[in-house]
Short mmCIF file of C-alpha atoms in Angstrom, two decimals:
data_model
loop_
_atom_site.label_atom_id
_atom_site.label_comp_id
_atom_site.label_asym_id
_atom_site.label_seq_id
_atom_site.Cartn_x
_atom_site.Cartn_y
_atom_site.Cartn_z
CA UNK A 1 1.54 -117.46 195.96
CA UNK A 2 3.25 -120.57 197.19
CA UNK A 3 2.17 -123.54 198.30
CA UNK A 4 3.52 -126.09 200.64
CA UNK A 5 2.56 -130.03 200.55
CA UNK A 6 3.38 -131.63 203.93
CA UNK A 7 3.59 -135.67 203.63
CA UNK A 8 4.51 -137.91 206.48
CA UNK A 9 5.27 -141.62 205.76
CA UNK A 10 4.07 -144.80 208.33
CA UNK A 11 5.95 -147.52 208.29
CA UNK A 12 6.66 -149.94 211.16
CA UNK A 13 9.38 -152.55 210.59
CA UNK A 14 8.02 -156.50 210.93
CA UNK A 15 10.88 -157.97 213.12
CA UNK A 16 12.17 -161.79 212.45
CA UNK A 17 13.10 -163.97 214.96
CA UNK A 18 16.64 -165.91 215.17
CA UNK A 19 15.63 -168.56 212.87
CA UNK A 20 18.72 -171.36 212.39
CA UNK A 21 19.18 -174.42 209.69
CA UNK A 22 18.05 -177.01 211.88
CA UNK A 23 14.19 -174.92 212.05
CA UNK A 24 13.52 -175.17 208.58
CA UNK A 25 10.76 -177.55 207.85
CA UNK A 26 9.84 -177.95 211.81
CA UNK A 27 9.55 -174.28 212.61
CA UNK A 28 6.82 -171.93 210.41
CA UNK A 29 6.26 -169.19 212.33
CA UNK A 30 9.33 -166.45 211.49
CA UNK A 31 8.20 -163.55 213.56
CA UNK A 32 9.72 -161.91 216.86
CA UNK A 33 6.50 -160.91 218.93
CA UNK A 34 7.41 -159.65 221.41
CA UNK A 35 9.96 -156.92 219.93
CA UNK A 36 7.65 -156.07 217.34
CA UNK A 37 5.30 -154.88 220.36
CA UNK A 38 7.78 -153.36 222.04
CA UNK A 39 8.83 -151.58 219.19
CA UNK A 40 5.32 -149.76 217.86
CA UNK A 41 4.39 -149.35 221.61
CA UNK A 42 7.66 -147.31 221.91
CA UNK A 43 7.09 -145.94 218.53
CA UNK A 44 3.26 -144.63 219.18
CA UNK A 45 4.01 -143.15 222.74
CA UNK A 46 6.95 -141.31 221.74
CA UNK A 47 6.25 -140.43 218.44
CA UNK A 48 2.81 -141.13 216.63
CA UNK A 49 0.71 -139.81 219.56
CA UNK A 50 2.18 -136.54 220.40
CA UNK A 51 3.00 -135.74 216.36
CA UNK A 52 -0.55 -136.69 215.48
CA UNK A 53 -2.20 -134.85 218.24
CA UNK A 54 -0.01 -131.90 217.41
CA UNK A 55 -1.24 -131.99 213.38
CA UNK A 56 -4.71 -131.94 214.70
CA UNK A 57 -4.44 -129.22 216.90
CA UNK A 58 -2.70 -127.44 214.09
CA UNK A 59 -6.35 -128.42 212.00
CA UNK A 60 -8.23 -127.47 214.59
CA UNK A 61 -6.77 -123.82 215.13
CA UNK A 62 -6.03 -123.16 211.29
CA UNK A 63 -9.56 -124.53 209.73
CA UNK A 64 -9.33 -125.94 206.01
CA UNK A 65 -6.30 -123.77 206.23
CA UNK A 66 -3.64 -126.55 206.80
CA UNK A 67 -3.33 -129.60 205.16
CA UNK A 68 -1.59 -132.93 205.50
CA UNK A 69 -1.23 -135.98 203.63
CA UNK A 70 -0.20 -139.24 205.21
CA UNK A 71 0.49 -142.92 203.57
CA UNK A 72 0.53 -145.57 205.56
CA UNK A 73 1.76 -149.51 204.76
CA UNK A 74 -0.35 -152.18 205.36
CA UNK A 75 1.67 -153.99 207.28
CA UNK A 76 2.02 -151.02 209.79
CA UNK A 77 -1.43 -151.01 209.63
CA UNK A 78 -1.73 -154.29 210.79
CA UNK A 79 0.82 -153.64 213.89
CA UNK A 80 -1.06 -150.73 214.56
CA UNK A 81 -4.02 -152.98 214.90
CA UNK A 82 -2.75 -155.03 217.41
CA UNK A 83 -0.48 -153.16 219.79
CA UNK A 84 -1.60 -149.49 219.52
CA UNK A 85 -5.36 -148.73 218.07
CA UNK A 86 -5.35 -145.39 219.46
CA UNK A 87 -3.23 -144.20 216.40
CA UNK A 88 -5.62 -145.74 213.60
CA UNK A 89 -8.55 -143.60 215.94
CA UNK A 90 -6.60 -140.24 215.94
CA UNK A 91 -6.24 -141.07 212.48
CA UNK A 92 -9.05 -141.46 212.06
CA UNK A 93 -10.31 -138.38 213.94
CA UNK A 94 -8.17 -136.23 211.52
CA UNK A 95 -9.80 -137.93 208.23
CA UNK A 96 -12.85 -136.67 209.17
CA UNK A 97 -11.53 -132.72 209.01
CA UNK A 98 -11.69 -133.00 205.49
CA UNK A 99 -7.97 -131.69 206.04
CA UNK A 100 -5.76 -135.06 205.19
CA UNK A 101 -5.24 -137.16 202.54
CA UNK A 102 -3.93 -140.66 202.54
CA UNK A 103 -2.28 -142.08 199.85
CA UNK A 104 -1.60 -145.56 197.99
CA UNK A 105 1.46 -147.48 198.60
CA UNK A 106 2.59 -150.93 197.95
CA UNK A 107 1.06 -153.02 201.46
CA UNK A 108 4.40 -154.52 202.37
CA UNK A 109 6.78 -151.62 201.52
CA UNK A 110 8.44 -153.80 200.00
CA UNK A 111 10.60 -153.86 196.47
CA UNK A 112 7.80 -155.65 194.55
CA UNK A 113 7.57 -152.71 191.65
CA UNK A 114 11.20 -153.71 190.90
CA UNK A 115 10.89 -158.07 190.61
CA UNK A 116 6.74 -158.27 189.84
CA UNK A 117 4.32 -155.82 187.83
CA UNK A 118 1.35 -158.23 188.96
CA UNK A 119 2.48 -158.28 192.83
CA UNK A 120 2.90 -154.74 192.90
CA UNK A 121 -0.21 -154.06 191.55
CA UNK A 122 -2.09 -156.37 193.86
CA UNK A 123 -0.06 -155.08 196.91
CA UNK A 124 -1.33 -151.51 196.01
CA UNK A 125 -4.97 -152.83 195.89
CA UNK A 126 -4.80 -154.48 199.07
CA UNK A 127 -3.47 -150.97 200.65
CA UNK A 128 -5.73 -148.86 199.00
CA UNK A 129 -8.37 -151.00 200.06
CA UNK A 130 -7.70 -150.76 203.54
CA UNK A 131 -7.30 -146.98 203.42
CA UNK A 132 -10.86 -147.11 202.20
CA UNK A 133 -12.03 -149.06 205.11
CA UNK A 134 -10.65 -147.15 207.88
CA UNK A 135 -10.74 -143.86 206.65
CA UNK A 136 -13.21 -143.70 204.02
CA UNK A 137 -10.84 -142.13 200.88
CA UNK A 138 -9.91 -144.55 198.00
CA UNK A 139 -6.55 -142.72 197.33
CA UNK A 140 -5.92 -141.14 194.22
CA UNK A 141 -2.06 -140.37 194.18
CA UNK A 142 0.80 -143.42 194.66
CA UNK A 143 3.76 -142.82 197.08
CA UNK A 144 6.11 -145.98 196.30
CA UNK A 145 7.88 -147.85 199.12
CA UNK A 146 11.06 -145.58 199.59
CA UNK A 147 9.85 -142.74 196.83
CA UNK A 148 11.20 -145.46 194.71
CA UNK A 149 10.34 -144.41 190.75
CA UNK A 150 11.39 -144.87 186.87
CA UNK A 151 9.12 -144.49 184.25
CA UNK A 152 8.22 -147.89 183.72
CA UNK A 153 6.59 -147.86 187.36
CA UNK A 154 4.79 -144.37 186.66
CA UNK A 155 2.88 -146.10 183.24
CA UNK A 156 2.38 -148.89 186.17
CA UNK A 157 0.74 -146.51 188.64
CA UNK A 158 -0.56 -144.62 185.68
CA UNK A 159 -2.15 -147.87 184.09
CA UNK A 160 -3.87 -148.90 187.58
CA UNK A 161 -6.01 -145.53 187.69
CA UNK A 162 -3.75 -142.91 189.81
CA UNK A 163 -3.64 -139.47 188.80
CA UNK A 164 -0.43 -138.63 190.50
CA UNK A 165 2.48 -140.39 192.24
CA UNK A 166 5.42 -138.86 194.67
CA UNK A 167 9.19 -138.96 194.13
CA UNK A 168 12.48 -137.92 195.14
CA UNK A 169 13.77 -134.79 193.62
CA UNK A 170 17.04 -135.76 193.16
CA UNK A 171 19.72 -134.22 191.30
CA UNK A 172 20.85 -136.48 189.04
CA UNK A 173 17.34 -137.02 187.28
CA UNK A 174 17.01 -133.24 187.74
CA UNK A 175 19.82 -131.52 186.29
CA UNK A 176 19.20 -127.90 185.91
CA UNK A 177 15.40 -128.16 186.51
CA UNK A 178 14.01 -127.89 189.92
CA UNK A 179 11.88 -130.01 192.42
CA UNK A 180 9.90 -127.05 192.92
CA UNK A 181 7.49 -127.90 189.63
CA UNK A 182 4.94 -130.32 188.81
CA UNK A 183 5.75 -133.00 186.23
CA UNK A 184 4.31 -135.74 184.24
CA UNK A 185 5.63 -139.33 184.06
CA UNK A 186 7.69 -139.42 180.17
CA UNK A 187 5.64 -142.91 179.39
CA UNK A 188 2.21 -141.48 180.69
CA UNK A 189 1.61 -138.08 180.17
CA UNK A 190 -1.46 -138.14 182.22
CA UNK A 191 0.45 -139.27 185.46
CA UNK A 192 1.72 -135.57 187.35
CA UNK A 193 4.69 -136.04 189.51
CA UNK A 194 5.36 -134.46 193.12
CA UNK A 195 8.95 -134.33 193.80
CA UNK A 196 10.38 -134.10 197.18
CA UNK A 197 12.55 -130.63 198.28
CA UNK A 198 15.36 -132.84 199.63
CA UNK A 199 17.15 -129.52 201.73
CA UNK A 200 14.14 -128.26 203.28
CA UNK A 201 12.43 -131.94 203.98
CA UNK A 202 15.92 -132.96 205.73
CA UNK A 203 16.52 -129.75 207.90
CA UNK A 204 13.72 -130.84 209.51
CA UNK A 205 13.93 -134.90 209.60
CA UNK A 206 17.79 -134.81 209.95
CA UNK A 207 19.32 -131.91 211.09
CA UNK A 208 16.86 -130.50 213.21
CA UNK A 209 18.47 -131.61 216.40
CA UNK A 210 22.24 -131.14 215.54
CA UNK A 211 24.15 -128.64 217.10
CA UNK A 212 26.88 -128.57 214.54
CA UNK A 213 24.50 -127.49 212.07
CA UNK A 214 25.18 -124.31 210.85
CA UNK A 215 21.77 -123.25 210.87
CA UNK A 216 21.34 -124.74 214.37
CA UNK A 217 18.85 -124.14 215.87
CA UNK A 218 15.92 -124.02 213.13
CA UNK A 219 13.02 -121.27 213.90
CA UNK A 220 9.45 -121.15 211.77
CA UNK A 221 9.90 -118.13 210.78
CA UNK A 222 13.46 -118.52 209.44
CA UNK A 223 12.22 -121.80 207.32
CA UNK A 224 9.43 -120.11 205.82
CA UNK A 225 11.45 -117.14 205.04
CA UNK A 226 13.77 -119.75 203.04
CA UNK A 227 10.94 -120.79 201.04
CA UNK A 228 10.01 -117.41 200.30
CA UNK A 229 13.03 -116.70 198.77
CA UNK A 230 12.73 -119.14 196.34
CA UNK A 231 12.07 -117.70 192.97
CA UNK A 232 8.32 -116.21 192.44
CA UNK A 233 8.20 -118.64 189.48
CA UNK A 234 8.87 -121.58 191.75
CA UNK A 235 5.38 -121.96 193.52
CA UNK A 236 5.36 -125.59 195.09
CA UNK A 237 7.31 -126.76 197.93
CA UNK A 238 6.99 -130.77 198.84
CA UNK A 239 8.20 -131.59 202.35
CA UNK A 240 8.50 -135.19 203.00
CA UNK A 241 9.26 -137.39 205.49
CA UNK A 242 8.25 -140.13 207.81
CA UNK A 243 6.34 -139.39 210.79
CA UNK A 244 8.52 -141.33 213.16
CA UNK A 245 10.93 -138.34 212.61
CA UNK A 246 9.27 -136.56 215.00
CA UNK A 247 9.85 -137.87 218.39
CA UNK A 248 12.40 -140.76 217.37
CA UNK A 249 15.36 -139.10 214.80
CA UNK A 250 14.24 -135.68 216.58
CA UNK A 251 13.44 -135.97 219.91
CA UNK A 252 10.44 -134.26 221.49
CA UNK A 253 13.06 -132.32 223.77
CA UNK A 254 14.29 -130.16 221.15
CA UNK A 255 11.02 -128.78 220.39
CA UNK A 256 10.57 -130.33 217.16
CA UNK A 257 6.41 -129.69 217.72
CA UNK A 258 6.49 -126.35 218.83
CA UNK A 259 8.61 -125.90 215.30
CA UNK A 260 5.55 -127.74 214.00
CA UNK A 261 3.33 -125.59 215.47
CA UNK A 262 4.53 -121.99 214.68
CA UNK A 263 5.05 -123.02 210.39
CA UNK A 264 1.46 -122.34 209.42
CA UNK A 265 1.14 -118.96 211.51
CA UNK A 266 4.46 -117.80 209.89
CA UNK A 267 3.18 -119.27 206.37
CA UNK A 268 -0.31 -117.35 206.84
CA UNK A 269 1.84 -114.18 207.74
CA UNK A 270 3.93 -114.87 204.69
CA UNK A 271 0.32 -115.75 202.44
CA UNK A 272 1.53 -119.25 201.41
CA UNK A 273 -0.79 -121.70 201.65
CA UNK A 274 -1.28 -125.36 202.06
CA UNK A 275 -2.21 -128.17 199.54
CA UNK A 276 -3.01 -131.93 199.72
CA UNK A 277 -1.25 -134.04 196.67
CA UNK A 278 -4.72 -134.16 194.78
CA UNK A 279 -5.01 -130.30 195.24
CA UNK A 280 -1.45 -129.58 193.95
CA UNK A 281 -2.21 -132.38 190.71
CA UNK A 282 -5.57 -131.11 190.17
CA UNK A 283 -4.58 -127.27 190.35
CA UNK A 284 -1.19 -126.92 189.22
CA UNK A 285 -0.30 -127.49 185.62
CA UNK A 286 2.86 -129.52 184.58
CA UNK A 287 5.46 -128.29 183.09
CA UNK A 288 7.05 -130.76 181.05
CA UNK A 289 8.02 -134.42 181.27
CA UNK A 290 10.59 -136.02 183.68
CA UNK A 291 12.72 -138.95 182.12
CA UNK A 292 13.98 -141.14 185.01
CA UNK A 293 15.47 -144.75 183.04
CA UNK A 294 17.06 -145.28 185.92
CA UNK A 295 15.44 -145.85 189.40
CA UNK A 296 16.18 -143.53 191.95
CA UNK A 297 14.61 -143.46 195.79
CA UNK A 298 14.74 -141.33 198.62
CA UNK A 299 17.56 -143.24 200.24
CA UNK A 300 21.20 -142.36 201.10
CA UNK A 301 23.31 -139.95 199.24
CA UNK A 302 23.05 -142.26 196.00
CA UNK A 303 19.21 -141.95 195.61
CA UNK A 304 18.98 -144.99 194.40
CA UNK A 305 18.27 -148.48 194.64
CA UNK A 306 21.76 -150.05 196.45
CA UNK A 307 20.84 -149.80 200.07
CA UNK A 308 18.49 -152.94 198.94
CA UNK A 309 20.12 -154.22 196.24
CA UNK A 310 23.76 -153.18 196.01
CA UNK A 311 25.45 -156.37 196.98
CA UNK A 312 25.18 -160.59 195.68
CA UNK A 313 23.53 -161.20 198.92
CA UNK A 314 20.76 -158.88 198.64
CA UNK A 315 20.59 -159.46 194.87
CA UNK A 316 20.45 -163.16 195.63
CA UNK A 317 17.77 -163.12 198.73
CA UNK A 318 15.72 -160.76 196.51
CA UNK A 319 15.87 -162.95 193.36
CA UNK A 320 15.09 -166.26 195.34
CA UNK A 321 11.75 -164.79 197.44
CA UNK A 322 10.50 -163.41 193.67
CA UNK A 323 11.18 -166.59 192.01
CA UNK A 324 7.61 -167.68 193.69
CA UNK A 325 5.52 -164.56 193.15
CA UNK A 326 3.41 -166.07 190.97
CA UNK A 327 2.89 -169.44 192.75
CA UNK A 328 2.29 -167.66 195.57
CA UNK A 329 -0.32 -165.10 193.85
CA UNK A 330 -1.86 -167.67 191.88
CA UNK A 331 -2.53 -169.99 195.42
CA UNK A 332 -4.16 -167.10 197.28
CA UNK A 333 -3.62 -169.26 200.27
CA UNK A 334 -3.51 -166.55 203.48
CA UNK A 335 -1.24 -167.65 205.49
CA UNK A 336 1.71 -167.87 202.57
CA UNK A 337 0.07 -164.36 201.63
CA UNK A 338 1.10 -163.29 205.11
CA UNK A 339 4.26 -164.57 205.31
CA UNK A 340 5.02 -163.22 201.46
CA UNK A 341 4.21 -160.00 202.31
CA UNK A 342 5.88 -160.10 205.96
CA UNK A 343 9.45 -161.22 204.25
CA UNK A 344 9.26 -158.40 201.26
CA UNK A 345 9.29 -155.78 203.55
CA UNK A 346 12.13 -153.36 202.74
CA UNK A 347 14.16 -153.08 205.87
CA UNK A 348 15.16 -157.12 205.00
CA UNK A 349 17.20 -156.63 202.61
CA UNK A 350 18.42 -153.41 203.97
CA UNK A 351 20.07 -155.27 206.99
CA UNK A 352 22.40 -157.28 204.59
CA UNK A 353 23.47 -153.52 202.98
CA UNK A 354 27.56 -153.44 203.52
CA UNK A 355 27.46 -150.34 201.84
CA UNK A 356 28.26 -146.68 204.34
CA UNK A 357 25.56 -144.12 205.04
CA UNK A 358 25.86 -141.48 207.23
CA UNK A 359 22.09 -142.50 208.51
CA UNK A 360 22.44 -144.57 211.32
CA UNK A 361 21.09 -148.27 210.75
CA UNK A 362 19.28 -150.18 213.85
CA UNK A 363 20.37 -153.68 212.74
CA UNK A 364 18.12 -155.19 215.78
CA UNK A 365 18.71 -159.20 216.39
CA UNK A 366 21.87 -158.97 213.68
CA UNK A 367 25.48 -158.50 214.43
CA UNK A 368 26.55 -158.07 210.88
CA UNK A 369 25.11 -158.32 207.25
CA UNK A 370 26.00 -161.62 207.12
CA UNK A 371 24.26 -162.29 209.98
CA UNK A 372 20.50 -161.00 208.32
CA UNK A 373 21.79 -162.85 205.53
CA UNK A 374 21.73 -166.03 207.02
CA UNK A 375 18.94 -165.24 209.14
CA UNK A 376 16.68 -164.58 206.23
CA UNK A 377 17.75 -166.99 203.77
CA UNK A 378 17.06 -169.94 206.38
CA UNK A 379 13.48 -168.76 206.54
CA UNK A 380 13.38 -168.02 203.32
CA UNK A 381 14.08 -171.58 202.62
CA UNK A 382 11.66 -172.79 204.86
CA UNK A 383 9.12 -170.18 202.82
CA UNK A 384 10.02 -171.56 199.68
CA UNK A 385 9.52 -175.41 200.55
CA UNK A 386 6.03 -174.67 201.97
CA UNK A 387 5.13 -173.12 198.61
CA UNK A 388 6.18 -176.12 196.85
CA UNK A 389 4.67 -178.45 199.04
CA UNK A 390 0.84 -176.84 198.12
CA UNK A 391 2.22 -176.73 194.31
CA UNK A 392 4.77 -179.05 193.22
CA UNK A 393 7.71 -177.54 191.28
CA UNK A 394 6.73 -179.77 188.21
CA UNK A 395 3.76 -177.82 187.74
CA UNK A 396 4.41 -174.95 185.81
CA UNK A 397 2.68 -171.49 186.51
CA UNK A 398 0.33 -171.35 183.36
CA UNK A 399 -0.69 -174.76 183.99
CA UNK A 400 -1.24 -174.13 188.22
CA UNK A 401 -2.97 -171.11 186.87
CA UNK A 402 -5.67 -172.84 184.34
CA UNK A 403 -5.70 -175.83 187.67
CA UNK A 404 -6.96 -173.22 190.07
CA UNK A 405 -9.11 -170.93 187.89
CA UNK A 406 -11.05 -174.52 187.31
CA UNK A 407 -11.28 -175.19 190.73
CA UNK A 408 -12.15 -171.63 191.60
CA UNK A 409 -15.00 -171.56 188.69
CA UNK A 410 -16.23 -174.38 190.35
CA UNK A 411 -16.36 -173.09 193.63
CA UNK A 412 -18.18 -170.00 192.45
CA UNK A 413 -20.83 -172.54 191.13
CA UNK A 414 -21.18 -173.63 194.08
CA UNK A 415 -21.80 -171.05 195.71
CA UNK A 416 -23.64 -169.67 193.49
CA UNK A 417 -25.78 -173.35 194.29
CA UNK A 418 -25.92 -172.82 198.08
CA UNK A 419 -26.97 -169.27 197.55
CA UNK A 420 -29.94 -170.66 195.34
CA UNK A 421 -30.76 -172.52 198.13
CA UNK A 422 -30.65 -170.47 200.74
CA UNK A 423 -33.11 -168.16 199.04
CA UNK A 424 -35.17 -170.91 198.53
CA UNK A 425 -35.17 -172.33 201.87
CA UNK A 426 -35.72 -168.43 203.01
CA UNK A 427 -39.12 -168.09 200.64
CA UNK A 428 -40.47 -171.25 201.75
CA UNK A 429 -40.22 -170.78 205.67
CA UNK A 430 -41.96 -167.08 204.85
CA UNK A 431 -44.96 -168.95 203.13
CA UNK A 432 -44.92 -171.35 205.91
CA UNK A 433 -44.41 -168.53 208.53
CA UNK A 434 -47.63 -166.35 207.25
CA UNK A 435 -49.59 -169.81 206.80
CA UNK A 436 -49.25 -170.19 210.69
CA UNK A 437 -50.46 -166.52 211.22
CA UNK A 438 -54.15 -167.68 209.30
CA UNK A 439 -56.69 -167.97 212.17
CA UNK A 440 -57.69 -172.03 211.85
CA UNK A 441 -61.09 -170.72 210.43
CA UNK A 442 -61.09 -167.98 208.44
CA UNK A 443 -64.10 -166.13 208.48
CA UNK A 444 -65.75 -164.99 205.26
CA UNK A 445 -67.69 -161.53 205.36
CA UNK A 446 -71.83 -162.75 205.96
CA UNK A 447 -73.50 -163.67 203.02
CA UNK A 448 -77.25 -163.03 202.55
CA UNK A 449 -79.59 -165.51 202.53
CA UNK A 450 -80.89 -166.50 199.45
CA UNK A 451 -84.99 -165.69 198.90
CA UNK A 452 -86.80 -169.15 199.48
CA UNK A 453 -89.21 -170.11 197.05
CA UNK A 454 -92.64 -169.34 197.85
CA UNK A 455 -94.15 -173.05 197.34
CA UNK A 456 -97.96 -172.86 197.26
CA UNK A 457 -99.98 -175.12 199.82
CA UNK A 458 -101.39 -178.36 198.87
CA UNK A 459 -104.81 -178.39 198.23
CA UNK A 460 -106.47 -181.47 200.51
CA UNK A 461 -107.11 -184.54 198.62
CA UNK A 462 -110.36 -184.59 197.09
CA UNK A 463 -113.15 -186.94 198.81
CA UNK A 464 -114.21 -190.09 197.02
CA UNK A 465 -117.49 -190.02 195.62
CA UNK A 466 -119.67 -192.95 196.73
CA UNK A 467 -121.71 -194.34 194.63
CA UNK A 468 -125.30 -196.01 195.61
CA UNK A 469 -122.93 -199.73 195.37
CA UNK A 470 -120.75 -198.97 198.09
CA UNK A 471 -123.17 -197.51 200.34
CA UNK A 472 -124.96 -200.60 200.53
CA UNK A 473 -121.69 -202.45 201.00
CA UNK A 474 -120.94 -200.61 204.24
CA UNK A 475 -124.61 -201.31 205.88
CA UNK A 476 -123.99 -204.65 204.76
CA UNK A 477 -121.04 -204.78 207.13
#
């Protein structure tokens, strides 16, 4: 019996605004508004909204027979927020079908796994965190920005607690074994890997729409009856891709949800089933290791890492915003924590790439590489100078570090003080409180009256005897 595992990414690019020399150290705020509402309002209507409403229905009418697993970045969480809350609610809608998983991924999708072990790892705390507070799941498998892997990240993801983590099946890692298996990550056993079927994910998120495609136009039942072929032996299929595929890359007029719709009737017909990530990790046995020394990715025909870093100018742009990771980790201050996780997004250095792909690029404000190059490097400088203005260059990191634990140990007295106090203050107003509630005399239950004494009657003073003297001394008178 095989099983599919349907993944769709959510990602929404953080658009900069034309940002020259002569801003740096005047201007602080690096962010296009307006596009960036333009763009997830465009995004949701077109594409979220009809592909999410379409996955539920498919929930609705199949039971806890499909599944779906979705990751989302926190910084397209945040958009999401602010321009269209009706997708976090559908989302939310779906969690509660018991039917989707969300999964962990760094909160800027950005390259932090590659410059950073500590940023990464905080990044995919703050994410997982906010998974947990909108949807109620602390995630249990990683997806990295981009399906971007090597085994030093998977003893990473495997060190921070995850029991599984997603990645591109490419060919050059593979060889002669197939993407069709579950692995384990070659530095940590205990860490299964789910690796992307790059043919069948693409038909659907590339060449769906194409009508040179030889297999134009794509039916359900002729793409489940090309996972049936596969060999018996090979029972997992991983389909990948990002959401905005449907509706955006493939437009809603070529019937891309209709597609949708019909692949678990014609998978039911065919008895192949659906699984979540967890499912497949905690079901399915591995069959071996997968060494990848190398990093690979889901991007471009290379699968690696050059669409970010494959030139000086990305290499140098990338170098320069990780040269104050720590400073700005150790600071904690939020708005430099915004702004840091704002300008590691991905697509940044993606816009300076000068290498081809037959994907088509949406370079937005920038007329050329060069252009995003100079774009991000002035605010980048800008960045830089407002991190050293909070922490002096001459102070080194281990000695900022042992500066700000002291100042945060004594903040936690503090509070630790006030909250004393405030429990304090709280007891005494309650004894005051139930003092006022005494009536101003209490009354005490009647006592009986104690027995008086019995006191016996005086006896009436005896009369004087008179003697025969003073008789004679009152006739005298």
């Amino acid at each position: 019996m095989k099983a599919i595992c349907l993944y769709f990414e959510i990602h929404q690019i953080i658009h900069l605004k034309r940002y020259r020399f002569f801003d740096i150290g005047t201007d602080h705020y690096y962010y296009d508004d307006y596009e960036n509402e333009r763009t997830i309002t465009d995004t949701a209507e077109r594409s979220y909204m009809p592909a999410l409403n379409t996955l539920h229905d498919m929930i609705k009418a199949h039971g806890k027979y499909f599944k779906v697993a979705f990751s989302i970045s926190g910084v397209a969480m945040e958009q999401l927020e602010y321009y269209a809350p009706q997708v976090i609610e559908k989302l939310q809608e779906m969690a509660k079908t018991g039917c989707v998983e969300f999964l962990a991924e760094p909160y800027s999708h950005g390259l932090s796994s590659l410059a950073n072990e500590e940023t990464f790892a905080l990044e995919v705390k703050q994410q997982a965190a906010k998974m947990e507070e909108y949807f109620g799941q602390k995630p249990k498998v990683l997806r990295n920005s981009s399906l971007i892997y090597n085994d030093q990240i998977g003893y990473q993801a495997y060190e921070m607690g995850f029991k599984g983590m997603l990645t591109e099946g490419a060919k050059h890692v593979l060889g002669w074994k197939s993407a069709h298996y579950v692995y384990n990550c070659a530095l940590a056993p205990k860490l299964k890997l789910l690796l992307r079927d790059i043919q069948l994910s693409d038909d659907i998120s590339l060449r769906f729409n194409n009508s040179e495609w030889d297999e134009y136009p794509l039916f359900a039942d002729r793409y489940l009856d090309k996972i049936m072929a596969l060999p018996e032996e090979k029972q997992l299929v991983n389909i990948f891709m990002e959401l905005s595929a449907i509706g955006i890359a493939q437009p809603l007029s070529s019937n891309i949800l209709e597609f949708l719709k019909a692949i678990p009737v014609c998978a039911k017909e065919r008895g192949c089933v659906f699984m979540t990530p967890t499912e497949v990790i905690t079901k399915m046995k591995s069959v071996g290791d997968l060494n990848v020394p190398d990093t690979l990715s889901w991007t471009d025909e290379e699968r690696d890492v050059s669409c970010w870093l494959g030139n000086p100018m990305q290499r140098e742009a990338f170098e320069k915003l990780y040269s104050v990771a720590d400073r700005v980790r150790i600071a904690n201050d939020p708005k430099i924590n915004m702004d840091f996780s704002y300008l590691q997004a991905s697509n940044n250095f993606r816009f300076m790439t000068t290498k081809p792909s037959n994907i088509g690029l949406n370079m937005g404000i920038y007329s050329s590489p060069f252009d995003a190059f100079t774009n991000y490097m002035n605010i980048l400088g800008d960045f830089i100078s407002r991190v050293n203005e909070l922490y002096p260059e001459e102070i080194d990191n281990d000695e900022l570090n042992a500066l700000l634990t002291t100042i945060k140990n004594q903040d936690d007295e503090i509070t630790r003080q006030e909250e004393e106090i405030e429990r304090l203050r709280s007891k005494l107003m309650k004894l005051e409180s139930a003092e006022e509630e005494k009536p101003e005399a209490e009354v005490k239950p009647q006592e009986k009256p104690a027995k008086a004494k019995k006191v016996a009657p005086k006896k009436p003073a005896a009369a004087k005897k008179t003697t025969p003297n003073s008789k004679k001394e009152v006739v005298k008178k």
